[in-house]
GROMACS .gro file of N, CA and C in nm:
model
  366
    1UNK      N    1   0.084  -0.118   0.000
    1UNK     CA    2   0.000   0.000   0.000
    1UNK      C    3   0.088   0.124   0.000
    2UNK      N    4   0.039   0.234  -0.056
    2UNK     CA    5   0.124   0.350  -0.080
    2UNK      C    6   0.175   0.418   0.046
    3UNK      N    7   0.113   0.394   0.162
    3UNK     CA    8   0.157   0.457   0.286
    3UNK      C    9   0.236   0.362   0.376
    4UNK      N   10   0.265   0.245   0.325
    4UNK     CA   11   0.347   0.150   0.401
    4UNK      C   12   0.271   0.066   0.502
    5UNK      N   13   0.140   0.067   0.496
    5UNK     CA   14   0.059  -0.007   0.593
    5UNK      C   15   0.073  -0.158   0.583
    6UNK      N   16   0.113  -0.207   0.466
    6UNK     CA   17   0.126  -0.351   0.448
    6UNK      C   18   0.234  -0.410   0.537
    7UNK      N   19   0.332  -0.329   0.580
    7UNK     CA   20   0.440  -0.377   0.666
    7UNK      C   21   0.426  -0.326   0.809
    8UNK      N   22   0.315  -0.263   0.839
    8UNK     CA   23   0.294  -0.216   0.976
    8UNK      C   24   0.290  -0.337   1.069
    9UNK      N   25   0.345  -0.322   1.186
    9UNK     CA   26   0.355  -0.434   1.281
    9UNK      C   27   0.220  -0.500   1.306
   10UNK      N   28   0.116  -0.421   1.320
   10UNK     CA   29  -0.017  -0.478   1.347
   10UNK      C   30  -0.064  -0.564   1.231
   11UNK      N   31  -0.037  -0.520   1.109
   11UNK     CA   32  -0.076  -0.596   0.990
   11UNK      C   33   0.003  -0.726   0.981
   12UNK      N   34   0.132  -0.720   1.008
   12UNK     CA   35   0.216  -0.840   1.003
   12UNK      C   36   0.168  -0.942   1.106
   13UNK      N   37   0.141  -0.897   1.226
   13UNK     CA   38   0.092  -0.988   1.332
   13UNK      C   39  -0.044  -1.045   1.294
   14UNK      N   40  -0.131  -0.963   1.240
   14UNK     CA   41  -0.264  -1.010   1.200
   14UNK      C   42  -0.253  -1.114   1.089
   15UNK      N   43  -0.166  -1.091   0.991
   15UNK     CA   44  -0.147  -1.187   0.882
   15UNK      C   45  -0.091  -1.319   0.934
   16UNK      N   46   0.005  -1.311   1.025
   16UNK     CA   47   0.063  -1.433   1.082
   16UNK      C   48  -0.041  -1.511   1.163
   17UNK      N   49  -0.120  -1.439   1.239
   17UNK     CA   50  -0.224  -1.504   1.319
   17UNK      C   51  -0.324  -1.574   1.228
   18UNK      N   52  -0.363  -1.507   1.121
   18UNK     CA   53  -0.457  -1.566   1.026
   18UNK      C   54  -0.398  -1.692   0.963
   19UNK      N   55  -0.271  -1.691   0.928
   19UNK     CA   56  -0.206  -1.808   0.868
   19UNK      C   57  -0.206  -1.925   0.965
   20UNK      N   58  -0.178  -1.899   1.093
   20UNK     CA   59  -0.178  -2.005   1.194
   20UNK      C   60  -0.319  -2.060   1.214
   21UNK      N   61  -0.416  -1.973   1.220
   21UNK     CA   62  -0.555  -2.017   1.239
   21UNK      C   63  -0.600  -2.103   1.121
   22UNK      N   64  -0.566  -2.063   1.001
   22UNK     CA   65  -0.604  -2.141   0.883
   22UNK      C   66  -0.540  -2.280   0.886
   23UNK      N   67  -0.412  -2.287   0.920
   23UNK     CA   68  -0.343  -2.417   0.926
   23UNK      C   69  -0.406  -2.505   1.034
   24UNK      N   70  -0.429  -2.447   1.151
   24UNK     CA   71  -0.487  -2.525   1.261
   24UNK      C   72  -0.626  -2.574   1.224
   25UNK      N   73  -0.706  -2.490   1.163
   25UNK     CA   74  -0.840  -2.529   1.120
   25UNK      C   75  -0.833  -2.643   1.019
   26UNK      N   76  -0.740  -2.636   0.926
   26UNK     CA   77  -0.722  -2.742   0.827
   26UNK      C   78  -0.689  -2.875   0.898
   27UNK      N   79  -0.596  -2.871   0.991
   27UNK     CA   80  -0.558  -2.993   1.064
   27UNK      C   81  -0.675  -3.048   1.146
   28UNK      N   82  -0.746  -2.959   1.213
   28UNK     CA   83  -0.860  -3.002   1.294
   28UNK      C   84  -0.969  -3.064   1.208
   29UNK      N   85  -0.992  -3.008   1.091
   29UNK     CA   86  -1.094  -3.065   1.001
   29UNK      C   87  -1.054  -3.205   0.955
   30UNK      N   88  -0.926  -3.223   0.923
   30UNK     CA   89  -0.879  -3.355   0.882
   30UNK      C   90  -0.898  -3.458   0.993
   31UNK      N   91  -0.858  -3.422   1.114
   31UNK     CA   92  -0.869  -3.516   1.225
   31UNK      C   93  -1.015  -3.540   1.261
   32UNK      N   94  -1.096  -3.436   1.257
   32UNK     CA   95  -1.238  -3.452   1.287
   32UNK      C   96  -1.307  -3.541   1.184
   33UNK      N   97  -1.269  -3.525   1.056
   33UNK     CA   98  -1.326  -3.610   0.951
   33UNK      C   99  -1.288  -3.756   0.976
   34UNK      N  100  -1.162  -3.781   1.005
   34UNK     CA  101  -1.118  -3.918   1.032
   34UNK      C  102  -1.188  -3.973   1.156
   35UNK      N  103  -1.207  -3.890   1.256
   35UNK     CA  104  -1.277  -3.932   1.377
   35UNK      C  105  -1.420  -3.974   1.343
   36UNK      N  106  -1.488  -3.898   1.259
   36UNK     CA  107  -1.624  -3.934   1.217
   36UNK      C  108  -1.628  -4.065   1.142
   37UNK      N  109  -1.530  -4.085   1.053
   37UNK     CA  110  -1.522  -4.211   0.979
   37UNK      C  111  -1.497  -4.328   1.074
   38UNK      N  112  -1.411  -4.303   1.171
   38UNK     CA  113  -1.379  -4.408   1.267
   38UNK      C  114  -1.498  -4.439   1.357
   39UNK      N  115  -1.574  -4.337   1.394
   39UNK     CA  116  -1.696  -4.359   1.473
   39UNK      C  117  -1.792  -4.450   1.398
   40UNK      N  118  -1.805  -4.426   1.268
   40UNK     CA  119  -1.894  -4.510   1.187
   40UNK      C  120  -1.845  -4.655   1.186
   41UNK      N  121  -1.715  -4.675   1.178
   41UNK     CA  122  -1.660  -4.810   1.184
   41UNK      C  123  -1.685  -4.875   1.319
   42UNK      N  124  -1.672  -4.795   1.425
   42UNK     CA  125  -1.694  -4.850   1.559
   42UNK      C  126  -1.838  -4.896   1.577
   43UNK      N  127  -1.931  -4.825   1.515
   43UNK     CA  128  -2.071  -4.864   1.524
   43UNK      C  129  -2.096  -4.997   1.453
   44UNK      N  130  -2.010  -5.029   1.357
   44UNK     CA  131  -2.025  -5.153   1.280
   44UNK      C  132  -1.928  -5.262   1.325
   45UNK      N  133  -1.863  -5.245   1.438
   45UNK     CA  134  -1.757  -5.338   1.476
   45UNK      C  135  -1.804  -5.482   1.492
   46UNK      N  136  -1.924  -5.503   1.542
   46UNK     CA  137  -1.975  -5.641   1.556
   46UNK      C  138  -1.991  -5.704   1.418
   47UNK      N  139  -2.048  -5.627   1.327
   47UNK     CA  140  -2.066  -5.674   1.189
   47UNK      C  141  -1.930  -5.702   1.124
   48UNK      N  142  -1.833  -5.614   1.146
   48UNK     CA  143  -1.700  -5.633   1.089
   48UNK      C  144  -1.632  -5.757   1.146
   49UNK      N  145  -1.645  -5.778   1.275
   49UNK     CA  146  -1.586  -5.895   1.339
   49UNK      C  147  -1.644  -6.023   1.280
   50UNK      N  148  -1.774  -6.026   1.262
   50UNK     CA  149  -1.839  -6.144   1.203
   50UNK      C  150  -1.790  -6.166   1.060
   51UNK      N  151  -1.780  -6.058   0.983
   51UNK     CA  152  -1.735  -6.069   0.844
   51UNK      C  153  -1.590  -6.119   0.837
   52UNK      N  154  -1.504  -6.066   0.923
   52UNK     CA  155  -1.365  -6.109   0.925
   52UNK      C  156  -1.357  -6.256   0.966
   53UNK      N  157  -1.440  -6.296   1.060
   53UNK     CA  158  -1.445  -6.436   1.102
   53UNK      C  159  -1.487  -6.529   0.990
   54UNK      N  160  -1.558  -6.476   0.893
   54UNK     CA  161  -1.601  -6.555   0.777
   54UNK      C  162  -1.507  -6.539   0.658
   55UNK      N  163  -1.390  -6.476   0.683
   55UNK     CA  164  -1.289  -6.467   0.579
   55UNK      C  165  -1.283  -6.338   0.501
   56UNK      N  166  -1.364  -6.239   0.536
   56UNK     CA  167  -1.363  -6.111   0.464
   56UNK      C  168  -1.234  -6.036   0.494
   57UNK      N  169  -1.198  -5.947   0.403
   57UNK     CA  170  -1.081  -5.861   0.422
   57UNK      C  171  -1.115  -5.755   0.528
   58UNK      N  172  -1.014  -5.717   0.606
   58UNK     CA  173  -1.032  -5.610   0.704
   58UNK      C  174  -1.041  -5.478   0.628
   59UNK      N  175  -1.133  -5.394   0.668
   59UNK     CA  176  -1.151  -5.266   0.600
   59UNK      C  177  -1.029  -5.177   0.618
   60UNK      N  178  -0.990  -5.113   0.509
   60UNK     CA  179  -0.869  -5.031   0.511
   60UNK      C  180  -0.875  -4.918   0.612
   61UNK      N  181  -0.994  -4.869   0.643
   61UNK     CA  182  -1.008  -4.760   0.738
   61UNK      C  183  -0.958  -4.799   0.877
   62UNK      N  184  -0.946  -4.929   0.901
   62UNK     CA  185  -0.895  -4.973   1.032
   62UNK      C  186  -0.743  -4.962   1.039
   63UNK      N  187  -0.679  -4.943   0.928
   63UNK     CA  188  -0.533  -4.934   0.925
   63UNK      C  189  -0.484  -4.790   0.922
   64UNK      N  190  -0.366  -4.769   0.976
   64UNK     CA  191  -0.294  -4.643   0.958
   64UNK      C  192  -0.341  -4.525   1.039
   65UNK      N  193  -0.428  -4.545   1.136
   65UNK     CA  194  -0.480  -4.431   1.210
   65UNK      C  195  -0.375  -4.366   1.302
   66UNK      N  196  -0.287  -4.446   1.359
   66UNK     CA  197  -0.182  -4.388   1.443
   66UNK      C  198  -0.085  -4.305   1.358
   67UNK      N  199  -0.051  -4.354   1.239
   67UNK     CA  200   0.036  -4.278   1.149
   67UNK      C  201  -0.035  -4.151   1.104
   68UNK      N  202  -0.163  -4.164   1.070
   68UNK     CA  203  -0.242  -4.048   1.029
   68UNK      C  204  -0.236  -3.941   1.137
   69UNK      N  205  -0.260  -3.980   1.261
   69UNK     CA  206  -0.259  -3.885   1.372
   69UNK      C  207  -0.118  -3.830   1.394
   70UNK      N  208  -0.019  -3.916   1.384
   70UNK     CA  209   0.119  -3.873   1.403
   70UNK      C  210   0.162  -3.767   1.304
   71UNK      N  211   0.108  -3.771   1.182
   71UNK     CA  212   0.141  -3.671   1.081
   71UNK      C  213   0.069  -3.538   1.105
   72UNK      N  214  -0.025  -3.536   1.195
   72UNK     CA  215  -0.099  -3.413   1.221
   72UNK      C  216  -0.072  -3.354   1.359
   73UNK      N  217   0.002  -3.427   1.439
   73UNK     CA  218   0.042  -3.378   1.572
   73UNK      C  219   0.184  -3.324   1.561
   74UNK      N  220   0.211  -3.214   1.628
   74UNK     CA  221   0.344  -3.154   1.623
   74UNK      C  222   0.448  -3.253   1.678
   75UNK      N  223   0.566  -3.261   1.616
   75UNK     CA  224   0.665  -3.362   1.655
   75UNK      C  225   0.692  -3.373   1.805
   76UNK      N  226   0.708  -3.262   1.874
   76UNK     CA  227   0.732  -3.272   2.018
   76UNK      C  228   0.603  -3.251   2.098
   77UNK      N  229   0.490  -3.245   2.027
   77UNK     CA  230   0.360  -3.230   2.093
   77UNK      C  231   0.322  -3.088   2.128
   78UNK      N  232   0.415  -2.993   2.108
   78UNK     CA  233   0.390  -2.856   2.148
   78UNK      C  234   0.434  -2.759   2.038
   79UNK      N  235   0.343  -2.718   1.951
   79UNK     CA  236   0.382  -2.626   1.843
   79UNK      C  237   0.430  -2.491   1.894
   80UNK      N  238   0.393  -2.456   2.014
   80UNK     CA  239   0.438  -2.328   2.071
   80UNK      C  240   0.588  -2.324   2.093
   81UNK      N  241   0.652  -2.440   2.105
   81UNK     CA  242   0.796  -2.444   2.130
   81UNK      C  243   0.878  -2.451   2.001
   82UNK      N  244   0.811  -2.452   1.886
   82UNK     CA  245   0.880  -2.466   1.758
   82UNK      C  246   0.957  -2.340   1.720
   83UNK      N  247   1.059  -2.360   1.638
   83UNK     CA  248   1.135  -2.248   1.583
   83UNK      C  249   1.047  -2.174   1.483
   84UNK      N  250   1.029  -2.045   1.505
   84UNK     CA  251   0.944  -1.965   1.418
   84UNK      C  252   1.026  -1.862   1.341
   85UNK      N  253   1.158  -1.879   1.338
   85UNK     CA  254   1.242  -1.780   1.269
   85UNK      C  255   1.212  -1.777   1.119
   86UNK      N  256   1.177  -1.892   1.061
   86UNK     CA  257   1.125  -1.896   0.924
   86UNK      C  258   0.975  -1.920   0.938
   87UNK      N  259   0.902  -1.812   0.951
   87UNK     CA  260   0.761  -1.823   0.986
   87UNK      C  261   0.680  -1.898   0.880
   88UNK      N  262   0.712  -1.878   0.754
   88UNK     CA  263   0.638  -1.948   0.648
   88UNK      C  264   0.657  -2.099   0.660
   89UNK      N  265   0.779  -2.142   0.690
   89UNK     CA  266   0.806  -2.286   0.709
   89UNK      C  267   0.731  -2.337   0.832
   90UNK      N  268   0.731  -2.258   0.937
   90UNK     CA  269   0.658  -2.297   1.058
   90UNK      C  270   0.510  -2.318   1.028
   91UNK      N  271   0.450  -2.221   0.961
   91UNK     CA  272   0.306  -2.228   0.932
   91UNK      C  273   0.274  -2.348   0.842
   92UNK      N  274   0.365  -2.382   0.754
   92UNK     CA  275   0.341  -2.493   0.661
   92UNK      C  276   0.360  -2.629   0.727
   93UNK      N  277   0.429  -2.633   0.842
   93UNK     CA  278   0.465  -2.764   0.899
   93UNK      C  279   0.419  -2.790   1.041
   94UNK      N  280   0.373  -2.690   1.115
   94UNK     CA  281   0.339  -2.718   1.254
   94UNK      C  282   0.218  -2.811   1.261
   95UNK      N  283   0.212  -2.886   1.371
   95UNK     CA  284   0.100  -2.977   1.393
   95UNK      C  285   0.019  -2.935   1.513
   96UNK      N  286  -0.086  -3.009   1.537
   96UNK     CA  287  -0.171  -2.983   1.654
   96UNK      C  288  -0.097  -3.023   1.781
   97UNK      N  289  -0.132  -2.962   1.892
   97UNK     CA  290  -0.075  -3.009   2.020
   97UNK      C  291  -0.116  -3.154   2.045
   98UNK      N  292  -0.027  -3.232   2.102
   98UNK     CA  293  -0.054  -3.373   2.128
   98UNK      C  294  -0.184  -3.393   2.206
   99UNK      N  295  -0.214  -3.306   2.299
   99UNK     CA  296  -0.333  -3.323   2.384
   99UNK      C  297  -0.453  -3.243   2.334
  100UNK      N  298  -0.449  -3.196   2.212
  100UNK     CA  299  -0.566  -3.125   2.158
  100UNK      C  300  -0.687  -3.219   2.167
  101UNK      N  301  -0.802  -3.164   2.193
  101UNK     CA  302  -0.921  -3.245   2.219
  101UNK      C  303  -0.952  -3.342   2.105
  102UNK      N  304  -0.942  -3.298   1.978
  102UNK     CA  305  -0.975  -3.390   1.869
  102UNK      C  306  -0.873  -3.502   1.857
  103UNK      N  307  -0.747  -3.472   1.886
  103UNK     CA  308  -0.643  -3.575   1.885
  103UNK      C  309  -0.664  -3.675   1.998
  104UNK      N  310  -0.693  -3.624   2.116
  104UNK     CA  311  -0.716  -3.711   2.231
  104UNK      C  312  -0.838  -3.799   2.209
  105UNK      N  313  -0.943  -3.744   2.150
  105UNK     CA  314  -1.063  -3.824   2.124
  105UNK      C  315  -1.034  -3.937   2.025
  106UNK      N  316  -0.960  -3.907   1.918
  106UNK     CA  317  -0.928  -4.011   1.821
  106UNK      C  318  -0.838  -4.117   1.884
  107UNK      N  319  -0.738  -4.075   1.962
  107UNK     CA  320  -0.651  -4.171   2.031
  107UNK      C  321  -0.732  -4.260   2.125
  108UNK      N  322  -0.825  -4.202   2.199
  108UNK     CA  323  -0.910  -4.279   2.291
  108UNK      C  324  -0.994  -4.381   2.214
  109UNK      N  325  -1.048  -4.339   2.100
  109UNK     CA  326  -1.128  -4.431   2.019
  109UNK      C  327  -1.043  -4.546   1.967
  110UNK      N  328  -0.921  -4.515   1.923
  110UNK     CA  329  -0.830  -4.619   1.875
  110UNK      C  330  -0.802  -4.720   1.985
  111UNK      N  331  -0.772  -4.669   2.102
  111UNK     CA  332  -0.743  -4.757   2.217
  111UNK      C  333  -0.863  -4.844   2.251
  112UNK      N  334  -0.980  -4.783   2.251
  112UNK     CA  335  -1.102  -4.858   2.280
  112UNK      C  336  -1.124  -4.969   2.178
  113UNK      N  337  -1.105  -4.938   2.050
  113UNK     CA  338  -1.127  -5.038   1.947
  113UNK      C  339  -1.022  -5.149   1.953
  114UNK      N  340  -0.898  -5.112   1.978
  114UNK     CA  341  -0.791  -5.213   1.991
  114UNK      C  342  -0.825  -5.309   2.105
  115UNK      N  343  -0.864  -5.255   2.218
  115UNK     CA  344  -0.900  -5.339   2.333
  115UNK      C  345  -1.022  -5.426   2.303
  116UNK      N  346  -1.119  -5.368   2.234
  116UNK     CA  347  -1.240  -5.443   2.199
  116UNK      C  348  -1.205  -5.562   2.112
  117UNK      N  349  -1.125  -5.538   2.005
  117UNK     CA  350  -1.085  -5.648   1.916
  117UNK      C  351  -1.003  -5.751   1.992
  118UNK      N  352  -0.911  -5.706   2.075
  118UNK     CA  353  -0.827  -5.800   2.151
  118UNK      C  354  -0.911  -5.887   2.241
  119UNK      N  355  -1.009  -5.830   2.307
  119UNK     CA  356  -1.097  -5.909   2.395
  119UNK      C  357  -1.174  -6.016   2.318
  120UNK      N  358  -1.205  -5.990   2.193
  120UNK     CA  359  -1.285  -6.084   2.116
  120UNK      C  360  -1.205  -6.190   2.042
  121UNK      N  361  -1.084  -6.156   2.004
  121UNK     CA  362  -1.010  -6.253   1.922
  121UNK      C  363  -0.895  -6.323   1.994
  122UNK      N  364  -0.856  -6.273   2.109
  122UNK     CA  365  -0.747  -6.338   2.181
  122UNK      C  366  -0.798  -6.428   2.291
   0.00000   0.00000   0.00000
């Protein structure tokens, strides 16, 4: 802008905040979508167990959930502690906090389903 407002400190902070909010919202939507898909699978777990017992293939949605979550959680669990000296790189790569509610809910569901399957097949 002709008066230099584009580099004003308030504008820079507002732009950075918006970039972080957009990234976090994107990550939360991905995890929430997977959580919804997993909830649907959990509702069908008895049916799935019976089908697998009759030789059916295990549904792919049951695989890879820990890796999926691991790719969306910040490596040390705390994005606030990340190096932000290259802010664009930070915004492109930070993950959700390890204990974020959507992450914790998906982890709890995974644990519940693992225990449920173990109780039935072991």
